[in-house]
């Protein structure tokens, strides 16, 4: 049985989104990273309601790599408190999940 995650983060620029995506894929921490945006985010920060345009990075990876992915995102990220969320992939096509397994061979 496979144990995969979709890990998402939001960033302030498309350039940073591409940098994170390329870093995760080049190092085999993620098999794929989709970059979407801009999206409008509304949130509370330091007692004030803020609105900003951001880009969303969604990485597909192996659960065992989450801590390394979190560390890499934090190293590259500009935010003081970056959003890094993981959702379990509960099902997927056999061929896609096999590809995902092959492409996430990061050993540290």
mmCIF file with all atom_site columns, C-alpha atoms in Angstrom:
data_model
loop_
_atom_site.group_PDB
_atom_site.id
_atom_site.type_symbol
_atom_site.label_atom_id
_atom_site.label_alt_id
_atom_site.label_comp_id
_atom_site.label_asym_id
_atom_site.label_entity_id
_atom_site.label_seq_id
_atom_site.pdbx_PDB_ins_code
_atom_site.Cartn_x
_atom_site.Cartn_y
_atom_site.Cartn_z
_atom_site.occupancy
_atom_site.B_iso_or_equiv
_atom_site.pdbx_formal_charge
_atom_site.auth_seq_id
_atom_site.auth_comp_id
_atom_site.auth_asym_id
_atom_site.auth_atom_id
_atom_site.pdbx_PDB_model_num
ATOM 1   C CA . UNK A 1 1   ? 0.000  0.000  0.000   1.00 0.00 ? 1   UNK A CA 1
ATOM 2   C CA . UNK A 1 2   ? 1.217  3.471  -0.880  1.00 0.00 ? 2   UNK A CA 1
ATOM 3   C CA . UNK A 1 3   ? 1.324  6.308  1.618   1.00 0.00 ? 3   UNK A CA 1
ATOM 4   C CA . UNK A 1 4   ? 1.259  9.625  -0.224  1.00 0.00 ? 4   UNK A CA 1
ATOM 5   C CA . UNK A 1 5   ? 0.444  13.252 0.546   1.00 0.00 ? 5   UNK A CA 1
ATOM 6   C CA . UNK A 1 6   ? -0.495 16.449 -1.243  1.00 0.00 ? 6   UNK A CA 1
ATOM 7   C CA . UNK A 1 7   ? 1.412  19.232 0.497   1.00 0.00 ? 7   UNK A CA 1
ATOM 8   C CA . UNK A 1 8   ? 0.434  22.826 -0.139  1.00 0.00 ? 8   UNK A CA 1
ATOM 9   C CA . UNK A 1 9   ? 1.895  26.207 0.641   1.00 0.00 ? 9   UNK A CA 1
ATOM 10  C CA . UNK A 1 10  ? 1.125  29.752 -0.462  1.00 0.00 ? 10  UNK A CA 1
ATOM 11  C CA . UNK A 1 11  ? 3.754  32.295 -1.449  1.00 0.00 ? 11  UNK A CA 1
ATOM 12  C CA . UNK A 1 12  ? 3.710  36.000 -2.346  1.00 0.00 ? 12  UNK A CA 1
ATOM 13  C CA . UNK A 1 13  ? 5.233  35.754 -5.851  1.00 0.00 ? 13  UNK A CA 1
ATOM 14  C CA . UNK A 1 14  ? 5.131  33.497 -8.876  1.00 0.00 ? 14  UNK A CA 1
ATOM 15  C CA . UNK A 1 15  ? 8.936  33.536 -8.956  1.00 0.00 ? 15  UNK A CA 1
ATOM 16  C CA . UNK A 1 16  ? 9.139  32.090 -5.438  1.00 0.00 ? 16  UNK A CA 1
ATOM 17  C CA . UNK A 1 17  ? 6.477  29.504 -6.285  1.00 0.00 ? 17  UNK A CA 1
ATOM 18  C CA . UNK A 1 18  ? 8.546  28.328 -9.269  1.00 0.00 ? 18  UNK A CA 1
ATOM 19  C CA . UNK A 1 19  ? 11.709 28.271 -7.131  1.00 0.00 ? 19  UNK A CA 1
ATOM 20  C CA . UNK A 1 20  ? 10.053 26.044 -4.513  1.00 0.00 ? 20  UNK A CA 1
ATOM 21  C CA . UNK A 1 21  ? 8.532  23.791 -7.188  1.00 0.00 ? 21  UNK A CA 1
ATOM 22  C CA . UNK A 1 22  ? 11.834 23.334 -8.998  1.00 0.00 ? 22  UNK A CA 1
ATOM 23  C CA . UNK A 1 23  ? 13.739 22.692 -5.765  1.00 0.00 ? 23  UNK A CA 1
ATOM 24  C CA . UNK A 1 24  ? 11.322 20.009 -4.561  1.00 0.00 ? 24  UNK A CA 1
ATOM 25  C CA . UNK A 1 25  ? 11.186 18.191 -7.896  1.00 0.00 ? 25  UNK A CA 1
ATOM 26  C CA . UNK A 1 26  ? 14.925 18.478 -8.678  1.00 0.00 ? 26  UNK A CA 1
ATOM 27  C CA . UNK A 1 27  ? 15.792 16.907 -5.312  1.00 0.00 ? 27  UNK A CA 1
ATOM 28  C CA . UNK A 1 28  ? 13.173 14.125 -5.676  1.00 0.00 ? 28  UNK A CA 1
ATOM 29  C CA . UNK A 1 29  ? 11.337 15.363 -2.600  1.00 0.00 ? 29  UNK A CA 1
ATOM 30  C CA . UNK A 1 30  ? 8.228  15.677 -4.774  1.00 0.00 ? 30  UNK A CA 1
ATOM 31  C CA . UNK A 1 31  ? 7.233  13.971 -7.998  1.00 0.00 ? 31  UNK A CA 1
ATOM 32  C CA . UNK A 1 32  ? 5.182  16.950 -9.136  1.00 0.00 ? 32  UNK A CA 1
ATOM 33  C CA . UNK A 1 33  ? 4.403  20.466 -7.936  1.00 0.00 ? 33  UNK A CA 1
ATOM 34  C CA . UNK A 1 34  ? 1.521  22.413 -9.410  1.00 0.00 ? 34  UNK A CA 1
ATOM 35  C CA . UNK A 1 35  ? 1.630  26.207 -9.224  1.00 0.00 ? 35  UNK A CA 1
ATOM 36  C CA . UNK A 1 36  ? -1.685 28.054 -9.359  1.00 0.00 ? 36  UNK A CA 1
ATOM 37  C CA . UNK A 1 37  ? -2.374 31.725 -9.062  1.00 0.00 ? 37  UNK A CA 1
ATOM 38  C CA . UNK A 1 38  ? -2.742 34.333 -8.344  1.00 0.00 ? 38  UNK A CA 1
ATOM 39  C CA . UNK A 1 39  ? -5.417 33.563 -5.752  1.00 0.00 ? 39  UNK A CA 1
ATOM 40  C CA . UNK A 1 40  ? -6.817 36.065 -3.303  1.00 0.00 ? 40  UNK A CA 1
ATOM 41  C CA . UNK A 1 41  ? -6.327 35.192 0.376   1.00 0.00 ? 41  UNK A CA 1
ATOM 42  C CA . UNK A 1 42  ? -8.043 36.896 3.293   1.00 0.00 ? 42  UNK A CA 1
ATOM 43  C CA . UNK A 1 43  ? -6.633 36.193 6.735   1.00 0.00 ? 43  UNK A CA 1
ATOM 44  C CA . UNK A 1 44  ? -6.024 37.623 10.185  1.00 0.00 ? 44  UNK A CA 1
ATOM 45  C CA . UNK A 1 45  ? -2.398 38.597 10.888  1.00 0.00 ? 45  UNK A CA 1
ATOM 46  C CA . UNK A 1 46  ? -1.247 40.336 14.070  1.00 0.00 ? 46  UNK A CA 1
ATOM 47  C CA . UNK A 1 47  ? -4.792 41.370 14.957  1.00 0.00 ? 47  UNK A CA 1
ATOM 48  C CA . UNK A 1 48  ? -5.678 42.837 11.545  1.00 0.00 ? 48  UNK A CA 1
ATOM 49  C CA . UNK A 1 49  ? -7.644 41.397 8.651   1.00 0.00 ? 49  UNK A CA 1
ATOM 50  C CA . UNK A 1 50  ? -5.413 41.330 5.585   1.00 0.00 ? 50  UNK A CA 1
ATOM 51  C CA . UNK A 1 51  ? -5.993 40.522 1.926   1.00 0.00 ? 51  UNK A CA 1
ATOM 52  C CA . UNK A 1 52  ? -3.220 39.500 -0.447  1.00 0.00 ? 52  UNK A CA 1
ATOM 53  C CA . UNK A 1 53  ? -2.678 37.873 -3.801  1.00 0.00 ? 53  UNK A CA 1
ATOM 54  C CA . UNK A 1 54  ? -0.646 34.685 -3.532  1.00 0.00 ? 54  UNK A CA 1
ATOM 55  C CA . UNK A 1 55  ? 0.411  31.652 -5.541  1.00 0.00 ? 55  UNK A CA 1
ATOM 56  C CA . UNK A 1 56  ? -0.380 28.121 -4.372  1.00 0.00 ? 56  UNK A CA 1
ATOM 57  C CA . UNK A 1 57  ? 2.161  25.304 -4.654  1.00 0.00 ? 57  UNK A CA 1
ATOM 58  C CA . UNK A 1 58  ? 0.748  21.788 -4.349  1.00 0.00 ? 58  UNK A CA 1
ATOM 59  C CA . UNK A 1 59  ? 3.341  19.016 -4.150  1.00 0.00 ? 59  UNK A CA 1
ATOM 60  C CA . UNK A 1 60  ? 2.661  15.299 -4.522  1.00 0.00 ? 60  UNK A CA 1
ATOM 61  C CA . UNK A 1 61  ? 5.018  13.181 -2.466  1.00 0.00 ? 61  UNK A CA 1
ATOM 62  C CA . UNK A 1 62  ? 5.615  10.266 -0.147  1.00 0.00 ? 62  UNK A CA 1
ATOM 63  C CA . UNK A 1 63  ? 4.521  10.724 3.480   1.00 0.00 ? 63  UNK A CA 1
ATOM 64  C CA . UNK A 1 64  ? 8.001  9.742  4.721   1.00 0.00 ? 64  UNK A CA 1
ATOM 65  C CA . UNK A 1 65  ? 9.393  12.916 3.087   1.00 0.00 ? 65  UNK A CA 1
ATOM 66  C CA . UNK A 1 66  ? 7.079  15.420 4.788   1.00 0.00 ? 66  UNK A CA 1
ATOM 67  C CA . UNK A 1 67  ? 9.607  16.699 7.341   1.00 0.00 ? 67  UNK A CA 1
ATOM 68  C CA . UNK A 1 68  ? 12.248 17.233 4.632   1.00 0.00 ? 68  UNK A CA 1
ATOM 69  C CA . UNK A 1 69  ? 9.722  19.024 2.419   1.00 0.00 ? 69  UNK A CA 1
ATOM 70  C CA . UNK A 1 70  ? 8.627  21.222 5.319   1.00 0.00 ? 70  UNK A CA 1
ATOM 71  C CA . UNK A 1 71  ? 12.260 22.082 6.052   1.00 0.00 ? 71  UNK A CA 1
ATOM 72  C CA . UNK A 1 72  ? 12.985 22.918 2.382   1.00 0.00 ? 72  UNK A CA 1
ATOM 73  C CA . UNK A 1 73  ? 9.896  25.115 2.067   1.00 0.00 ? 73  UNK A CA 1
ATOM 74  C CA . UNK A 1 74  ? 10.828 26.990 5.258   1.00 0.00 ? 74  UNK A CA 1
ATOM 75  C CA . UNK A 1 75  ? 14.376 27.532 3.968   1.00 0.00 ? 75  UNK A CA 1
ATOM 76  C CA . UNK A 1 76  ? 13.086 29.115 0.757   1.00 0.00 ? 76  UNK A CA 1
ATOM 77  C CA . UNK A 1 77  ? 9.931  30.838 2.036   1.00 0.00 ? 77  UNK A CA 1
ATOM 78  C CA . UNK A 1 78  ? 9.655  34.566 2.746   1.00 0.00 ? 78  UNK A CA 1
ATOM 79  C CA . UNK A 1 79  ? 6.836  34.409 5.290   1.00 0.00 ? 79  UNK A CA 1
ATOM 80  C CA . UNK A 1 80  ? 7.437  34.411 9.041   1.00 0.00 ? 80  UNK A CA 1
ATOM 81  C CA . UNK A 1 81  ? 4.678  31.794 9.462   1.00 0.00 ? 81  UNK A CA 1
ATOM 82  C CA . UNK A 1 82  ? 4.291  29.924 6.153   1.00 0.00 ? 82  UNK A CA 1
ATOM 83  C CA . UNK A 1 83  ? 1.211  27.834 5.509   1.00 0.00 ? 83  UNK A CA 1
ATOM 84  C CA . UNK A 1 84  ? 2.349  24.234 5.020   1.00 0.00 ? 84  UNK A CA 1
ATOM 85  C CA . UNK A 1 85  ? -0.542 21.769 4.987   1.00 0.00 ? 85  UNK A CA 1
ATOM 86  C CA . UNK A 1 86  ? -0.641 18.080 4.094   1.00 0.00 ? 86  UNK A CA 1
ATOM 87  C CA . UNK A 1 87  ? -3.618 16.042 2.932   1.00 0.00 ? 87  UNK A CA 1
ATOM 88  C CA . UNK A 1 88  ? -3.538 12.267 2.575   1.00 0.00 ? 88  UNK A CA 1
ATOM 89  C CA . UNK A 1 89  ? -4.004 10.866 -0.903  1.00 0.00 ? 89  UNK A CA 1
ATOM 90  C CA . UNK A 1 90  ? -6.497 8.095  -0.170  1.00 0.00 ? 90  UNK A CA 1
ATOM 91  C CA . UNK A 1 91  ? -6.818 6.737  -3.708  1.00 0.00 ? 91  UNK A CA 1
ATOM 92  C CA . UNK A 1 92  ? -5.442 7.230  -7.192  1.00 0.00 ? 92  UNK A CA 1
ATOM 93  C CA . UNK A 1 93  ? -4.841 5.451  -10.453 1.00 0.00 ? 93  UNK A CA 1
ATOM 94  C CA . UNK A 1 94  ? -2.418 2.556  -10.135 1.00 0.00 ? 94  UNK A CA 1
ATOM 95  C CA . UNK A 1 95  ? -0.077 3.894  -12.807 1.00 0.00 ? 95  UNK A CA 1
ATOM 96  C CA . UNK A 1 96  ? 0.031  7.400  -11.280 1.00 0.00 ? 96  UNK A CA 1
ATOM 97  C CA . UNK A 1 97  ? 0.750  6.106  -7.777  1.00 0.00 ? 97  UNK A CA 1
ATOM 98  C CA . UNK A 1 98  ? 3.487  3.809  -9.098  1.00 0.00 ? 98  UNK A CA 1
ATOM 99  C CA . UNK A 1 99  ? 5.032  6.798  -10.907 1.00 0.00 ? 99  UNK A CA 1
ATOM 100 C CA . UNK A 1 100 ? 4.750  8.866  -7.719  1.00 0.00 ? 100 UNK A CA 1
ATOM 101 C CA . UNK A 1 101 ? 6.611  6.154  -5.794  1.00 0.00 ? 101 UNK A CA 1
ATOM 102 C CA . UNK A 1 102 ? 9.411  5.994  -8.378  1.00 0.00 ? 102 UNK A CA 1
ATOM 103 C CA . UNK A 1 103 ? 9.885  9.755  -8.530  1.00 0.00 ? 103 UNK A CA 1
ATOM 104 C CA . UNK A 1 104 ? 10.164 10.316 -4.777  1.00 0.00 ? 104 UNK A CA 1
ATOM 105 C CA . UNK A 1 105 ? 13.366 8.411  -4.117  1.00 0.00 ? 105 UNK A CA 1
ATOM 106 C CA . UNK A 1 106 ? 14.952 11.140 -1.973  1.00 0.00 ? 106 UNK A CA 1
ATOM 107 C CA . UNK A 1 107 ? 17.421 9.659  0.503   1.00 0.00 ? 107 UNK A CA 1
ATOM 108 C CA . UNK A 1 108 ? 18.579 12.838 2.248   1.00 0.00 ? 108 UNK A CA 1
#
